[in-house]
Amino acid sequence: YSIGFINSDEPDYKSNTAFASVSQSMFGDLTTVSFGFSRGWDKVGEVDHGIFQKYVGDADHRTWSVGLSQVLTRNMLLGLNFETDENSGYLRSPYRGVRFVDPSSARGYSFGQANTPGTRTGNAASAQLKYYLPWHAAADGSYRFYNDTWGIQANTIKLGYTQPIWGSLTLDAMARYYWQTHATFYSDLFPFENAQNFESRDRELAQFHSLTFGLGASYEFHPAWPRFIERGSLNLYVQRMRIDYQDFHNNLLSNPIPGDEPLYSINASVMQFFISLWY
């Protein structure tokens, strides 16, 4: 079992999360069942040019999870997981409003304040299969399905490969594809101001798909000094990501017809480097 507490403090977001989990091995350690619960209390604020402006609301989170790990053969491992999360309170970004048609505006549209439901419940189920190859390598694949009460459905497919080299060096490669539908109250351009009770133009609630490729290397070492350090590792990971939105337009590019601007997309490279020590 394990228990813990995480605190995060940012200029516009303060988060406190407590969590606990327990696992039990059965049938000669061939089967492992785990249960987990976490509870979060967040305070949401708003900043302007890095200066805190105002407190806008609280957000509470509860998550329940159950998992099953099963050894199928001496080289194959299956993992199954199910998770339910409940959220309530201030669940939107204070920086992202809505856009609506406005004939009185020179550009043909104006911006207003977003309004999202005060509750959100989501469910996620996933399966992972890992296979150990004869040349001391491993290949894995996973699939995850998610849906929630905001109308979003999401699918994730991930493939990975791990290859040790010379005993101390391990190389990793991965590919991940994700796609989701938009929330029921999302729109890039509403027909008029206050067109419906709940409105949002948050691009994270839009319909989009993303593709990510990653490469990583980890080098393990055993320092002679200081003696209380048993081992350490140098880790480098590089990822290339592209996100394409299907119904979120880039209004920063002017167009005579509102809502007919080019679709928004993101290309990003992410690099991580860190050192781990065991003592």
XYZ file of C-alpha atoms in Angstrom:
279
model
C 0.000 0.000 0.000
C 1.030 3.610 -0.372
C -0.265 6.972 0.741
C 0.873 10.462 -0.150
C 0.147 14.154 -0.443
C 1.036 16.576 -3.242
C 0.982 20.367 -3.031
C 1.337 22.663 -6.033
C 1.424 26.446 -5.766
C 1.331 28.663 -8.864
C 0.425 32.364 -9.208
C -3.064 31.500 -10.493
C -3.583 27.909 -9.316
C -3.143 26.235 -5.937
C -3.627 22.483 -5.716
C -3.641 19.983 -2.841
C -4.052 16.268 -3.545
C -4.118 13.312 -1.149
C -3.930 9.770 -2.497
C -3.841 6.175 -1.292
C -3.515 2.838 -3.045
C -3.279 -0.841 -2.130
C -2.299 -3.883 -4.170
C -2.455 -7.621 -3.537
C -0.634 -10.435 -5.364
C -2.307 -13.821 -5.753
C -1.836 -17.234 -7.375
C 1.901 -17.395 -6.937
C 2.376 -13.708 -7.852
C 0.926 -14.330 -11.305
C -2.021 -12.008 -10.626
C -1.933 -8.601 -8.957
C -5.033 -6.544 -8.124
C -4.773 -2.887 -7.131
C -7.172 -0.212 -5.888
C -6.584 3.518 -5.612
C -8.314 6.720 -4.510
C -7.295 10.364 -4.696
C -8.924 13.557 -3.471
C -8.013 17.014 -4.711
C -8.802 20.544 -3.543
C -7.893 23.335 -5.950
C -8.177 27.109 -5.842
C -8.358 28.832 -9.221
C -7.206 32.389 -9.768
C -6.386 34.738 -12.614
C -3.223 36.681 -13.403
C -2.403 39.513 -15.770
C 1.203 40.002 -16.910
C 2.390 37.663 -14.163
C 0.591 39.532 -11.362
C -2.224 37.880 -9.412
C -5.497 39.681 -10.086
C -8.318 37.803 -8.421
C -9.578 34.511 -7.018
C -12.279 33.024 -9.248
C -13.357 29.731 -7.636
C -12.702 26.300 -6.142
C -12.497 22.927 -7.863
C -12.811 19.553 -6.133
C -11.696 16.236 -7.622
C -12.226 12.598 -6.666
C -10.743 9.650 -8.542
C -11.278 5.916 -8.038
C -9.189 3.326 -9.877
C -8.913 -0.446 -10.072
C -6.269 -2.427 -11.927
C -5.403 -6.001 -12.794
C -1.966 -7.272 -13.825
C -1.812 -10.840 -15.148
C 1.190 -12.906 -16.226
C -0.070 -14.766 -19.313
C 3.140 -16.570 -20.259
C 6.758 -16.340 -19.177
C 7.224 -13.588 -21.805
C 3.835 -11.848 -21.857
C 2.171 -9.549 -19.343
C -1.381 -8.143 -19.514
C -2.595 -5.058 -17.676
C -6.219 -3.891 -17.356
C -7.295 -0.648 -15.680
C -10.514 1.242 -15.043
C -10.804 4.733 -13.595
C -13.661 7.048 -12.635
C -13.189 10.698 -11.774
C -15.682 13.208 -10.406
C -15.080 16.947 -10.612
C -17.114 19.842 -9.265
C -16.776 23.591 -8.863
C -14.938 25.989 -11.160
C -13.959 23.698 -14.053
C -13.090 26.115 -16.848
C -10.108 28.263 -17.739
C -10.580 31.941 -16.783
C -8.482 32.902 -19.813
C -10.604 31.264 -22.507
C -13.961 32.779 -23.421
C -16.331 32.341 -26.353
C -16.611 33.905 -29.803
C -19.951 34.894 -31.321
C -21.193 36.542 -34.516
C -21.506 40.317 -34.088
C -22.525 42.311 -37.204
C -21.775 45.578 -35.381
C -18.102 44.642 -35.064
C -15.718 45.496 -37.909
C -14.305 41.974 -37.885
C -17.754 40.378 -37.752
C -17.470 38.784 -34.312
C -16.895 39.606 -30.649
C -15.757 37.728 -27.544
C -17.696 36.909 -24.382
C -17.343 34.953 -21.185
C -17.518 31.167 -21.221
C -19.850 29.188 -18.981
C -19.374 25.454 -18.354
C -21.267 22.991 -16.139
C -20.242 22.848 -12.491
C -19.844 19.075 -12.486
C -18.022 16.607 -14.720
C -17.736 12.814 -14.448
C -15.428 10.782 -16.648
C -14.682 7.088 -17.096
C -11.577 5.563 -18.652
C -10.748 1.934 -19.459
C -7.387 0.782 -20.763
C -5.523 -2.392 -21.666
C -1.777 -2.883 -22.031
C 0.138 -5.853 -23.391
C 3.894 -6.193 -22.892
C 6.002 -8.885 -24.556
C 9.610 -9.676 -23.675
C 11.659 -10.534 -26.743
C 14.422 -13.189 -26.853
C 17.206 -10.617 -27.396
C 16.592 -8.956 -23.993
C 14.230 -6.348 -25.379
C 10.544 -5.583 -24.792
C 7.676 -4.384 -26.974
C 4.415 -3.031 -25.599
C 1.115 -1.736 -26.887
C -1.855 -0.139 -25.168
C -5.326 1.190 -25.905
C -7.368 3.589 -23.759
C -10.992 4.703 -24.142
C -12.441 7.702 -22.298
C -15.842 9.376 -22.153
C -17.445 11.923 -19.854
C -20.680 13.758 -19.104
C -19.538 16.728 -21.207
C -19.924 14.596 -24.327
C -16.224 14.015 -24.995
C -15.090 10.608 -26.234
C -11.379 9.950 -26.644
C -9.214 7.091 -27.885
C -5.493 6.569 -27.361
C -3.254 4.008 -29.060
C 0.377 3.709 -27.969
C 3.236 1.478 -29.116
C 6.620 1.213 -27.435
C 9.938 -0.586 -27.704
C 12.774 -0.934 -25.157
C 16.265 -2.190 -26.001
C 19.121 -2.552 -23.456
C 22.638 -2.115 -24.893
C 25.954 -3.036 -23.234
C 24.221 -3.644 -19.929
C 24.258 0.002 -18.751
C 22.522 1.779 -21.645
C 18.800 1.431 -22.430
C 17.108 2.897 -25.491
C 13.366 3.583 -25.767
C 11.111 4.429 -28.685
C 7.389 5.203 -28.692
C 4.553 6.319 -30.943
C 1.206 7.607 -29.680
C -1.982 8.533 -31.518
C -4.878 10.319 -29.783
C -8.197 11.601 -31.056
C -11.291 13.015 -29.365
C -14.728 14.452 -30.127
C -15.786 17.904 -28.949
C -17.872 18.735 -25.884
C -21.605 19.154 -26.461
C -21.492 22.858 -25.532
C -18.342 23.683 -27.504
C -18.318 25.874 -30.607
C -15.654 27.862 -32.399
C -18.219 30.533 -33.333
C -21.646 30.882 -31.721
C -24.469 32.445 -33.816
C -25.071 35.274 -31.302
C -24.232 36.352 -27.754
C -25.546 34.033 -25.002
C -26.804 31.578 -27.614
C -27.154 28.782 -25.025
C -26.856 28.147 -21.299
C -23.396 26.536 -21.441
C -20.795 27.812 -23.904
C -17.078 27.288 -24.395
C -14.423 27.878 -27.016
C -11.653 26.154 -25.047
C -9.629 24.309 -27.681
C -9.016 21.452 -25.230
C -12.755 20.741 -25.554
C -12.656 20.842 -29.359
C -12.418 17.912 -31.736
C -8.791 17.133 -32.554
C -6.223 14.412 -33.029
C -2.534 14.301 -32.159
C 0.470 12.203 -33.122
C 3.579 11.900 -30.947
C 6.905 10.184 -31.570
C 9.501 9.803 -28.856
C 13.067 8.563 -28.390
C 14.872 8.139 -25.106
C 18.127 6.904 -23.594
C 19.015 6.000 -20.022
C 22.554 5.307 -18.786
C 22.990 3.610 -15.400
C 26.142 4.174 -13.337
C 27.469 3.108 -9.931
C 29.496 5.903 -8.292
C 32.325 5.017 -5.932
C 31.615 8.148 -3.885
C 29.606 9.030 -1.908
C 29.102 5.521 -0.620
C 25.473 5.977 0.449
C 24.451 6.271 -3.227
C 23.851 2.775 -4.569
C 23.386 3.727 -8.224
C 22.306 6.524 -10.508
C 21.091 7.126 -14.045
C 21.361 9.832 -16.695
C 18.132 10.167 -18.688
C 17.396 11.968 -21.933
C 14.019 11.910 -23.729
C 12.990 13.774 -26.879
C 9.429 13.920 -28.248
C 7.981 15.401 -31.423
C 4.274 16.231 -31.286
C 1.687 17.499 -33.756
C -1.902 18.447 -32.861
C -4.500 19.137 -35.556
C -7.854 20.663 -34.589
C -10.925 19.872 -36.683
C -13.242 22.641 -35.451
C -11.047 25.284 -33.796
C -10.006 28.086 -36.153
C -7.068 30.465 -35.842
C -8.828 33.825 -35.617
C -5.442 35.599 -35.393
C -5.268 35.113 -39.157
C -7.732 37.620 -40.602
C -10.480 36.363 -42.899
C -13.464 38.251 -44.347
C -15.773 35.428 -43.263
C -15.773 34.739 -39.489
C -15.386 31.042 -38.728
C -13.717 30.392 -42.087
C -10.158 31.001 -40.886
C -7.532 28.234 -41.210
C -7.819 25.419 -38.684
C -5.443 25.690 -35.738
C -2.521 23.269 -35.371
C 0.468 22.868 -33.065
C 3.924 21.481 -33.779
C 6.178 21.050 -30.753
C 9.411 19.388 -29.695
C 9.861 18.473 -26.022
C 13.195 17.483 -24.481
C 13.713 16.171 -20.942
C 17.008 15.582 -19.185
C 17.304 14.489 -15.573
C 19.509 12.556 -13.166
C 18.131 9.902 -10.796
C 19.932 8.662 -7.679
C 19.119 5.640 -5.471
C 20.401 5.498 -1.914
